[in-house]
PDB file of C-alpha atoms in Angstrom:
ATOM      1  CA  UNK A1016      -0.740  24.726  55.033  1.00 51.00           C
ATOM      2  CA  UNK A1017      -3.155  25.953  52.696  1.00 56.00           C
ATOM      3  CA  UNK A1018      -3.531  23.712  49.204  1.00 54.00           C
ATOM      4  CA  UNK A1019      -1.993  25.210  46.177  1.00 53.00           C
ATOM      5  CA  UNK A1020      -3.992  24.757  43.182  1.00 51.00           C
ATOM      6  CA  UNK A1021      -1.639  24.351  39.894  1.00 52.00           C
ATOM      7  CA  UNK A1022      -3.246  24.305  36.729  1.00 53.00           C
ATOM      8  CA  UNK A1023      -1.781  23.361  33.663  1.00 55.00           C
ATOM      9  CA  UNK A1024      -1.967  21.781  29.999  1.00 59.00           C
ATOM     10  CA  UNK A1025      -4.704  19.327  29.666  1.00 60.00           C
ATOM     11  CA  UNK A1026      -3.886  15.784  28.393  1.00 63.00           C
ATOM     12  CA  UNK A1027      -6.143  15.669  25.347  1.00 61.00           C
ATOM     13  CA  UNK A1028      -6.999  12.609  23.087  1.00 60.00           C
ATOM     14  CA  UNK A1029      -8.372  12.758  19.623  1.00 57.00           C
ATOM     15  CA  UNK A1030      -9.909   9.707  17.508  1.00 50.00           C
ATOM     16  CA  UNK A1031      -8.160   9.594  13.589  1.00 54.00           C
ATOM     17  CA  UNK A1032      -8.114   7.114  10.953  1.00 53.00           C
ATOM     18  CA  UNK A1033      -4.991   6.715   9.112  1.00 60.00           C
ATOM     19  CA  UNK A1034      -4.736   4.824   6.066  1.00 62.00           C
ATOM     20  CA  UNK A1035      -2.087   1.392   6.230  1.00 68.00           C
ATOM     21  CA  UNK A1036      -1.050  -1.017   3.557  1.00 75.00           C
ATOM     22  CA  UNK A1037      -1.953  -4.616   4.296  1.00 78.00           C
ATOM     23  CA  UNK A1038       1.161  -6.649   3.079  1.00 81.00           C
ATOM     24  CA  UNK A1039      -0.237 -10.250   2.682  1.00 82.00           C
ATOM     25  CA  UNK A1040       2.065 -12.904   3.858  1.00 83.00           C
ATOM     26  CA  UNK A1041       2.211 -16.441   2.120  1.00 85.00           C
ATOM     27  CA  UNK A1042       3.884 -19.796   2.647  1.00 82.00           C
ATOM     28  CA  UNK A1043       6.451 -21.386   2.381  1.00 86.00           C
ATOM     29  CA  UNK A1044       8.724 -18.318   3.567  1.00 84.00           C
ATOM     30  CA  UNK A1045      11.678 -18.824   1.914  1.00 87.00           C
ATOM     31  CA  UNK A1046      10.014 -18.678  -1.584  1.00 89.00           C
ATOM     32  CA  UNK A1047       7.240 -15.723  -0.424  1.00 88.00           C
ATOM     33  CA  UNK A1048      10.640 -13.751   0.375  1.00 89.00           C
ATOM     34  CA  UNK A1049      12.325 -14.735  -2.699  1.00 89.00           C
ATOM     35  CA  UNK A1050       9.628 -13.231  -4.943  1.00 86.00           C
ATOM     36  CA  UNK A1051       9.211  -9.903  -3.079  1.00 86.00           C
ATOM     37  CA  UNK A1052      13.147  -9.272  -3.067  1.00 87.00           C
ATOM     38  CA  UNK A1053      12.207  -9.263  -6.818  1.00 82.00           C
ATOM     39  CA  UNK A1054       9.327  -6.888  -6.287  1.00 75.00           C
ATOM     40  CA  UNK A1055      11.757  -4.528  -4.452  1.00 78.00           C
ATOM     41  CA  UNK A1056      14.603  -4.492  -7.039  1.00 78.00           C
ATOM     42  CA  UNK A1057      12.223  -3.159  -9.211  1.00 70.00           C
ATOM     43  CA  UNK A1058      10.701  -0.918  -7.160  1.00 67.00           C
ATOM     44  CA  UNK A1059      13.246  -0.242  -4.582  1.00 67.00           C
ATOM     45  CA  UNK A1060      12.382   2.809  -1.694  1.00 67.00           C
ATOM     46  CA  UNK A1061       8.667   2.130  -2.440  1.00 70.00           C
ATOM     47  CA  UNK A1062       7.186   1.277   1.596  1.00 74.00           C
ATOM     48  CA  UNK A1063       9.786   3.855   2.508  1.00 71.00           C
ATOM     49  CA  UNK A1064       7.591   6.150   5.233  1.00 70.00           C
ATOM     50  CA  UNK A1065       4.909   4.442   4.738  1.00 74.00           C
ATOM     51  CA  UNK A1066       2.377   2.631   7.568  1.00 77.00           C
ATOM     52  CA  UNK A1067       2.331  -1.352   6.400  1.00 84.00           C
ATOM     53  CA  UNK A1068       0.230  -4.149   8.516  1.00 85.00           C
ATOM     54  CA  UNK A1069       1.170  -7.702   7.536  1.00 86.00           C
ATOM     55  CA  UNK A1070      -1.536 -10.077   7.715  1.00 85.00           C
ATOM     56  CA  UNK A1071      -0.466 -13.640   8.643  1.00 84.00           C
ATOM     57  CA  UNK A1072      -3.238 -15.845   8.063  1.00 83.00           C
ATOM     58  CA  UNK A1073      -2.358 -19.545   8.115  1.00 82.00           C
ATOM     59  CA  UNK A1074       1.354 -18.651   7.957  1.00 82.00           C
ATOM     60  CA  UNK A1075       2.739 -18.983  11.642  1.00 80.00           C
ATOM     61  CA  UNK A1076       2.144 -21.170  14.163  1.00 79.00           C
ATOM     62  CA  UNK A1077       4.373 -19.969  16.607  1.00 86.00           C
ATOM     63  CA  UNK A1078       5.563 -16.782  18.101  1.00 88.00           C
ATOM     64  CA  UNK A1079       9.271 -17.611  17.148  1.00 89.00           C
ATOM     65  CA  UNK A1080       7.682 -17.659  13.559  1.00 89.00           C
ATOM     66  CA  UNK A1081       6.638 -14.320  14.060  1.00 89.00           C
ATOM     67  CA  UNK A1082       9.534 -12.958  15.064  1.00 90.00           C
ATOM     68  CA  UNK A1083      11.700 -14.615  11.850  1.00 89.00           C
ATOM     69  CA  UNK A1084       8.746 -12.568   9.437  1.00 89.00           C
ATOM     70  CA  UNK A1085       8.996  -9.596  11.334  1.00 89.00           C
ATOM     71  CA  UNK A1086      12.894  -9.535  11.315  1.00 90.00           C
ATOM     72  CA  UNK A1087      12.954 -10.735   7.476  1.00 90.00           C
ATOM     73  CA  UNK A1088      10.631  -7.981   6.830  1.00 89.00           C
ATOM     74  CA  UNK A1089      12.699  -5.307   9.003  1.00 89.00           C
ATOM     75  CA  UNK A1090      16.054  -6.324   6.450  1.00 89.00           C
ATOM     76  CA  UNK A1091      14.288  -4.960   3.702  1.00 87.00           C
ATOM     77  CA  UNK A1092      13.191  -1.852   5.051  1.00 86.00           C
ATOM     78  CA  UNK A1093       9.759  -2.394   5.680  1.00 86.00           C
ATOM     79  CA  UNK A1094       8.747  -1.648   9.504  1.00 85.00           C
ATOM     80  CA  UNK A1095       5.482  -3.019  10.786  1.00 87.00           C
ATOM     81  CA  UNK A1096       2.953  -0.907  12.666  1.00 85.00           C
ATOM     82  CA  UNK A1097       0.583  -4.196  13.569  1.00 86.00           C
ATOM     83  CA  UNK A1098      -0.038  -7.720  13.107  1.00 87.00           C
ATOM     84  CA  UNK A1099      -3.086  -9.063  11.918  1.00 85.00           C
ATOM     85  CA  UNK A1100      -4.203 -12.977  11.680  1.00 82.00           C
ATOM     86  CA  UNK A1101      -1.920 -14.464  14.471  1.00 83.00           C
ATOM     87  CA  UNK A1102      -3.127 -15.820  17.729  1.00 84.00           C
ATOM     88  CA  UNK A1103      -2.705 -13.185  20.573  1.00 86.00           C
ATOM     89  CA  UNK A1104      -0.264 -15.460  22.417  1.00 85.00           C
ATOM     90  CA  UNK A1105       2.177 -15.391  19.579  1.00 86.00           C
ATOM     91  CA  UNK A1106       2.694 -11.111  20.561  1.00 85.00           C
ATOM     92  CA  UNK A1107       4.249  -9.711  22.808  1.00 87.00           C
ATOM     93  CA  UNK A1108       5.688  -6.171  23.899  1.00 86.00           C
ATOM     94  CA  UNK A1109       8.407  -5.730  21.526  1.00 87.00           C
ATOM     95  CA  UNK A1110       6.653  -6.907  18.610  1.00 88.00           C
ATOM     96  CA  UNK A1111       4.075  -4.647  16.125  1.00 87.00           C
ATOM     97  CA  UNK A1112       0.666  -4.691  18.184  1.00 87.00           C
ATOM     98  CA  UNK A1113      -2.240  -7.308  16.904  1.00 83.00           C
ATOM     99  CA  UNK A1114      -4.870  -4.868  15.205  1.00 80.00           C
ATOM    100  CA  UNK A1115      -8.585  -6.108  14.443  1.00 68.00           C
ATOM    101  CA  UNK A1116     -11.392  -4.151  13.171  1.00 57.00           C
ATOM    102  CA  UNK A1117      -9.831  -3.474   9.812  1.00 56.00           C
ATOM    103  CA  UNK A1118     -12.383  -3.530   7.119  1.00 50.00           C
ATOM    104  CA  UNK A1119     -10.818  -6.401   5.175  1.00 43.00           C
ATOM    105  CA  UNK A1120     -10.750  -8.323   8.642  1.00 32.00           C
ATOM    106  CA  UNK A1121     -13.265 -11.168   8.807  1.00 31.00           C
ATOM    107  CA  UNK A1122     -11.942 -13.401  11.301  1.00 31.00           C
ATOM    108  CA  UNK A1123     -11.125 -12.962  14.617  1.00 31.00           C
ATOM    109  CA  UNK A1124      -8.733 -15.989  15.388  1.00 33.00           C
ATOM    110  CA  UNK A1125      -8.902 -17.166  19.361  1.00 36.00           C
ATOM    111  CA  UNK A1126      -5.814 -17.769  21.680  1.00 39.00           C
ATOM    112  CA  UNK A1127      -6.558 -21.165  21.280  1.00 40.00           C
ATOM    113  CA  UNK A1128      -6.479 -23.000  17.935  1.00 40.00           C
ATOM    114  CA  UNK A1129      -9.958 -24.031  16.723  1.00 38.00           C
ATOM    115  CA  UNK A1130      -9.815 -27.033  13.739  1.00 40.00           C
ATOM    116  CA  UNK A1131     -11.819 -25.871  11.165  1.00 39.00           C
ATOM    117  CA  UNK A1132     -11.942 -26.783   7.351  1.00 42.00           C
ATOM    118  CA  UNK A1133      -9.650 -24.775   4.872  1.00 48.00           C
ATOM    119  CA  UNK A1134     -11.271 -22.657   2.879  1.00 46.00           C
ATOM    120  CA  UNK A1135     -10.369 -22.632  -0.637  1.00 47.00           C
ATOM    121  CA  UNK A1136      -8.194 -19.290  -1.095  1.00 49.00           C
ATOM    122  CA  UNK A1137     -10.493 -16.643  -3.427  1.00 47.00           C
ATOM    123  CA  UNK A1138      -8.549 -15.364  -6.577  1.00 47.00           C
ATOM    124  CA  UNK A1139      -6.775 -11.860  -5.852  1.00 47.00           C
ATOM    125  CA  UNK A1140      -8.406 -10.754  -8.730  1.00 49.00           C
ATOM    126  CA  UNK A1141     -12.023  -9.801  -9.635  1.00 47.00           C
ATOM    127  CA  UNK A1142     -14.020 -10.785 -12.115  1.00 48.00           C
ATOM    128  CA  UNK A1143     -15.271  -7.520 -13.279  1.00 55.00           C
ATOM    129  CA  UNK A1144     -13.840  -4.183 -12.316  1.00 59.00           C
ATOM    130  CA  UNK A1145     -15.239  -1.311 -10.368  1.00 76.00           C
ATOM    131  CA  UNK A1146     -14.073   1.901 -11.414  1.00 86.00           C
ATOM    132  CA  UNK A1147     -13.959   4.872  -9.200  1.00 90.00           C
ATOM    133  CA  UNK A1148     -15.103   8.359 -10.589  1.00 92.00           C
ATOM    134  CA  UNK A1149     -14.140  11.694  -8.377  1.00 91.00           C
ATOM    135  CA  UNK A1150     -15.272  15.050  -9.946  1.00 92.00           C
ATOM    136  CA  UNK A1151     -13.178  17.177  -7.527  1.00 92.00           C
ATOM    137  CA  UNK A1152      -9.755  18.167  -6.997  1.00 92.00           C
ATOM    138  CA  UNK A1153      -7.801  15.379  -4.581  1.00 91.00           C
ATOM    139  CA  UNK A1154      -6.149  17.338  -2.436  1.00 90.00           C
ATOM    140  CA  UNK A1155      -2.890  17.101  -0.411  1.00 86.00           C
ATOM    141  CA  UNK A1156      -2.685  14.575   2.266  1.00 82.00           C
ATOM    142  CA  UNK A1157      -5.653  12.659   1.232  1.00 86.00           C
ATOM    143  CA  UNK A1158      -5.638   8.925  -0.481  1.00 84.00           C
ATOM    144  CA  UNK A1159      -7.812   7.740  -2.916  1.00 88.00           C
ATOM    145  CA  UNK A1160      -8.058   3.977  -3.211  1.00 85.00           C
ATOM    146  CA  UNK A1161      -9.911   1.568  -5.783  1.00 87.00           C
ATOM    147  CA  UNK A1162      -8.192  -1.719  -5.953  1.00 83.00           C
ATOM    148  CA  UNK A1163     -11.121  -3.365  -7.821  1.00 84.00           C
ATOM    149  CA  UNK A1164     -10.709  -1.154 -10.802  1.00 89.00           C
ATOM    150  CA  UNK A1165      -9.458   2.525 -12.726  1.00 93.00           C
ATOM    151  CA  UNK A1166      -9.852   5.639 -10.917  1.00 94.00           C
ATOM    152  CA  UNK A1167     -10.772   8.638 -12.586  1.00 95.00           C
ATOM    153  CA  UNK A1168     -10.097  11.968 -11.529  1.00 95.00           C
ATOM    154  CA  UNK A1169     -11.838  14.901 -13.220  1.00 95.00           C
ATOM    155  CA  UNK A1170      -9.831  17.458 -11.433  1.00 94.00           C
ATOM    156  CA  UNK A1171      -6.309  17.796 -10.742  1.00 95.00           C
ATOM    157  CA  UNK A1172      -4.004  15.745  -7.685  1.00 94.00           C
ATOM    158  CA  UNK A1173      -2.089  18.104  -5.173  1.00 93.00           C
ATOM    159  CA  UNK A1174       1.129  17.567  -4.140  1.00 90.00           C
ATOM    160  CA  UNK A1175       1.342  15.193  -1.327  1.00 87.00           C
ATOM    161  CA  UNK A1176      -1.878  13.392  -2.917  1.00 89.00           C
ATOM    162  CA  UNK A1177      -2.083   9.539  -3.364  1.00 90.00           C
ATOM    163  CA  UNK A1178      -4.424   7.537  -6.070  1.00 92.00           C
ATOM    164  CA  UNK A1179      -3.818   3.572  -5.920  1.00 90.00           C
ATOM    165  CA  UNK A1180      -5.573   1.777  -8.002  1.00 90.00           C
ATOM    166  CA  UNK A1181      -6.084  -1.692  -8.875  1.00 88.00           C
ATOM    167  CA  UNK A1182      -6.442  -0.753 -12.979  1.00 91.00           C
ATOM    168  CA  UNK A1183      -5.592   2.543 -14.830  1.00 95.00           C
ATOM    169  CA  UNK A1184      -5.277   6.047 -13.425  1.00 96.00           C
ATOM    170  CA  UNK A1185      -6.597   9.050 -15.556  1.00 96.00           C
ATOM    171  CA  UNK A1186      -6.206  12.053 -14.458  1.00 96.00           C
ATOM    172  CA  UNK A1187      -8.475  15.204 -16.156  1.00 96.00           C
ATOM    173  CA  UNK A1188      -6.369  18.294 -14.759  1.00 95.00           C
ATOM    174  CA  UNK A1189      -2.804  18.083 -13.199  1.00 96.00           C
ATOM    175  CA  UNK A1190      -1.004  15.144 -11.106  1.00 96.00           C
ATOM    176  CA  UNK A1191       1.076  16.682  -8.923  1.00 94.00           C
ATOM    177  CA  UNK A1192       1.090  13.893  -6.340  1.00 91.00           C
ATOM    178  CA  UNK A1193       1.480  10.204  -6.376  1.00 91.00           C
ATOM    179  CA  UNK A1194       0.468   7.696  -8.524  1.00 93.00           C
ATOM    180  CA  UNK A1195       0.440   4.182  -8.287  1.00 92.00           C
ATOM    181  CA  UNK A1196      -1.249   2.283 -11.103  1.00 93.00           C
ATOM    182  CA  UNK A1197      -1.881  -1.763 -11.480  1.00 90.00           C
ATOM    183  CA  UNK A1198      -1.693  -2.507  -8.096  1.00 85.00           C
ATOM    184  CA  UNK A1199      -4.549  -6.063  -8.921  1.00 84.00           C
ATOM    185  CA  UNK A1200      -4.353  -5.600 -12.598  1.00 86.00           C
ATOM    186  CA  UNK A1201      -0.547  -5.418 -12.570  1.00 87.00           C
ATOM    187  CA  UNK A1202       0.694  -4.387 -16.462  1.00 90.00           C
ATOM    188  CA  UNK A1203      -2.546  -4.594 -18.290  1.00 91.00           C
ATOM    189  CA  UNK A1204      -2.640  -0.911 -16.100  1.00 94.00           C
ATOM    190  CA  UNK A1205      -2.228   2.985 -17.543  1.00 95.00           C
ATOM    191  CA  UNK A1206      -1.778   6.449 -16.086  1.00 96.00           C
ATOM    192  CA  UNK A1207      -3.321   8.919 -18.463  1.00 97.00           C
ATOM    193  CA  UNK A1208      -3.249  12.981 -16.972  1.00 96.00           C
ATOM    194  CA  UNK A1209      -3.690  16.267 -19.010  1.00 96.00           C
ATOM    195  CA  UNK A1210      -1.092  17.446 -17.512  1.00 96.00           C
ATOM    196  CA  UNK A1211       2.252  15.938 -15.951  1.00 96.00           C
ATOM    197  CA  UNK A1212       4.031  17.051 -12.607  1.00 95.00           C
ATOM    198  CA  UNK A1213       4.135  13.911 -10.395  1.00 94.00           C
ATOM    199  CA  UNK A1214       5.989  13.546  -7.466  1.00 91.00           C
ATOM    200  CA  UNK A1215       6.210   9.759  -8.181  1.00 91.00           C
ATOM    201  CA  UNK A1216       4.263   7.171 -10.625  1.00 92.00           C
ATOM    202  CA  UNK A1217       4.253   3.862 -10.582  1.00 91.00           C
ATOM    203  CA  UNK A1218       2.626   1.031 -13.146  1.00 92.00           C
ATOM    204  CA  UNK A1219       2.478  -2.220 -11.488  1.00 87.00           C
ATOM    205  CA  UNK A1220       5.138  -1.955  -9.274  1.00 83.00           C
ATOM    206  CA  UNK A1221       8.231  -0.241 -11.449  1.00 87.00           C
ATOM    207  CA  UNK A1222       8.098   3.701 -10.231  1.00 86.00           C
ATOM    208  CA  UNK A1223       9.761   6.818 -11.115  1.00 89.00           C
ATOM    209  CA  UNK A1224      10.330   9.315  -8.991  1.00 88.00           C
ATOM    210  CA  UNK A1225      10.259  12.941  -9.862  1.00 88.00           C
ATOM    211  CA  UNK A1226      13.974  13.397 -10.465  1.00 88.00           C
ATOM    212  CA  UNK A1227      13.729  10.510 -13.289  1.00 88.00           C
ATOM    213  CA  UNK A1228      10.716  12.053 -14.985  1.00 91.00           C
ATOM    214  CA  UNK A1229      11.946  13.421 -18.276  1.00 91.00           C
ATOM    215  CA  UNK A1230      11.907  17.152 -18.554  1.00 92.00           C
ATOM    216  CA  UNK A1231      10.069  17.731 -21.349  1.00 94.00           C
ATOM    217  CA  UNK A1232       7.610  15.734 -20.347  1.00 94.00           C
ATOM    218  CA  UNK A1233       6.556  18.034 -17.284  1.00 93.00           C
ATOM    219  CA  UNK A1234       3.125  19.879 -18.164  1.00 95.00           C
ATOM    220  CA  UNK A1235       2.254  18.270 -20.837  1.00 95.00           C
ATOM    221  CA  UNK A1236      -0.260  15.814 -21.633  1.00 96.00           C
ATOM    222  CA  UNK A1237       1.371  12.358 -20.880  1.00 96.00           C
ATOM    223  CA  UNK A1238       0.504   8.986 -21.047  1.00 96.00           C
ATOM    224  CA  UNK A1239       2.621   5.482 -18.650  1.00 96.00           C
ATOM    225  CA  UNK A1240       2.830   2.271 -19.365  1.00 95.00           C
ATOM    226  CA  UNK A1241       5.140  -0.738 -19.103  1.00 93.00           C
ATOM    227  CA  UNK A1242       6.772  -2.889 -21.830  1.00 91.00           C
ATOM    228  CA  UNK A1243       9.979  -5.071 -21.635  1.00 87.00           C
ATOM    229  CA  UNK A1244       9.951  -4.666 -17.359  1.00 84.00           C
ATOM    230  CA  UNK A1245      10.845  -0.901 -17.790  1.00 89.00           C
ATOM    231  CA  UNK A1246       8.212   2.109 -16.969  1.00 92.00           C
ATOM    232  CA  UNK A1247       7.534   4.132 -20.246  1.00 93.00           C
ATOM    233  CA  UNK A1248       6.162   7.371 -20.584  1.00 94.00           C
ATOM    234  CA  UNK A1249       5.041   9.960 -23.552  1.00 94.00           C
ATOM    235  CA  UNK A1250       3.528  12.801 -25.066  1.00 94.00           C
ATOM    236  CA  UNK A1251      -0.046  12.414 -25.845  1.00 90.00           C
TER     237      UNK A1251
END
């Protein structure tokens, strides 16, 4: 018998980066979840679709510990695409892999505890900002991230564009995309834009989605802030 040949489709691979966002767990768990079911009631839906990593440094030191975060987590509607900061013992199939190589990952902790002195936890915030300057339209699909400081586009955001940053957003042209403002700075943050047509906007933490975006606001010159825990937005 003769060998038959078959070709077919090729099995092909492709390297890509995809942007996550590293949700920092704390201790003791009980009052780390208490505060962030306050963060969610006021910005409820906001990790809907979107890839989140939590980092557990120092906060579990077992695999059923693990597995209480991860189900916590999974009640609140955020779903884990990795682990970072545990032991690799503590994993196993059906949990969120253990990723390393992040650029915010330092430490590589081994399967064996290693007694080494605490370092004293670094403030979340910096001492002097670092603001971000891009003189070119953002377009759709991409992120632009500056958690040290303001970004500043001088161009406009496309729909299905994200700008996170740490301070103030201003935006020289038209935000049509997301943004999410005072993510380090929290309400000392502002969204400035020249002209207003945002899918969503958010000031440290409290958002409004498109559909709450007043009217007459969209297209015009428009300026968001915070007072009283509410977002607020207006003409400039």
């Amino acid at each position: 018998m003769n060998a038959v040949s078959r070709s077919g489709p090729s099995i092909r691979f492709r390297g890509r980066s995809f942007m996550a966002m590293t949700l920092v767990a704390d201790v003791p768990l009980q009052q780390w979840l208490a505060d962030f079911d306050i963060w969610l009631e006021r910005s409820p839906g906001f990790f809907t679709g979107r890839t989140v990593v939590l980092d557990m440094v120092g906060t579990a030191a077992s695999k059923a510990e693990v597995e209480r975060w991860i189900g916590e987590l999974a009640t609140r509607g955020v779903r884990l695409i990795g682990l970072e900061g545990i032991r690799p013992s503590m994993v196993d199939a059906s949990m969120p892999p253990l990723l390393r190589g992040g650029r915010d990952a330092t430490l590589i902790i081994p399967d064996e505890p290693v007694a080494v002195p605490e370092a004293p936890r670094k403030s979340a915030e910096p001492a002097e900002p670092v603001n971000m300057v891009i003189e070119q339209r953002v377009r759709s699909g991409q992120s632009i991230v500056c958690l040290e400081g303001d970004v500043t586009i001088v161009g406009s955001v496309g729909a299905g564009a994200e700008i996170i940053a740490g301070g103030s957003i201003h935006v020289y042209g038209a935000l049509a995309g997301r943004a999410i403002a005072g993510a380090t700075f929290g309400a000392k943050a502002r969204i400035f834009c020249t002209k207003m047509e945002a899918e969503l906007i958010a000031v440290d933490g409290i958002y409004r989605t498109a559909e709450d975006i007043d009217a007459s606001l969209r297209g015009r010159p428009v300026r968001v802030w915070t007072e009283d825990d509410a977002l607020r937005l207006a003409a400039l």
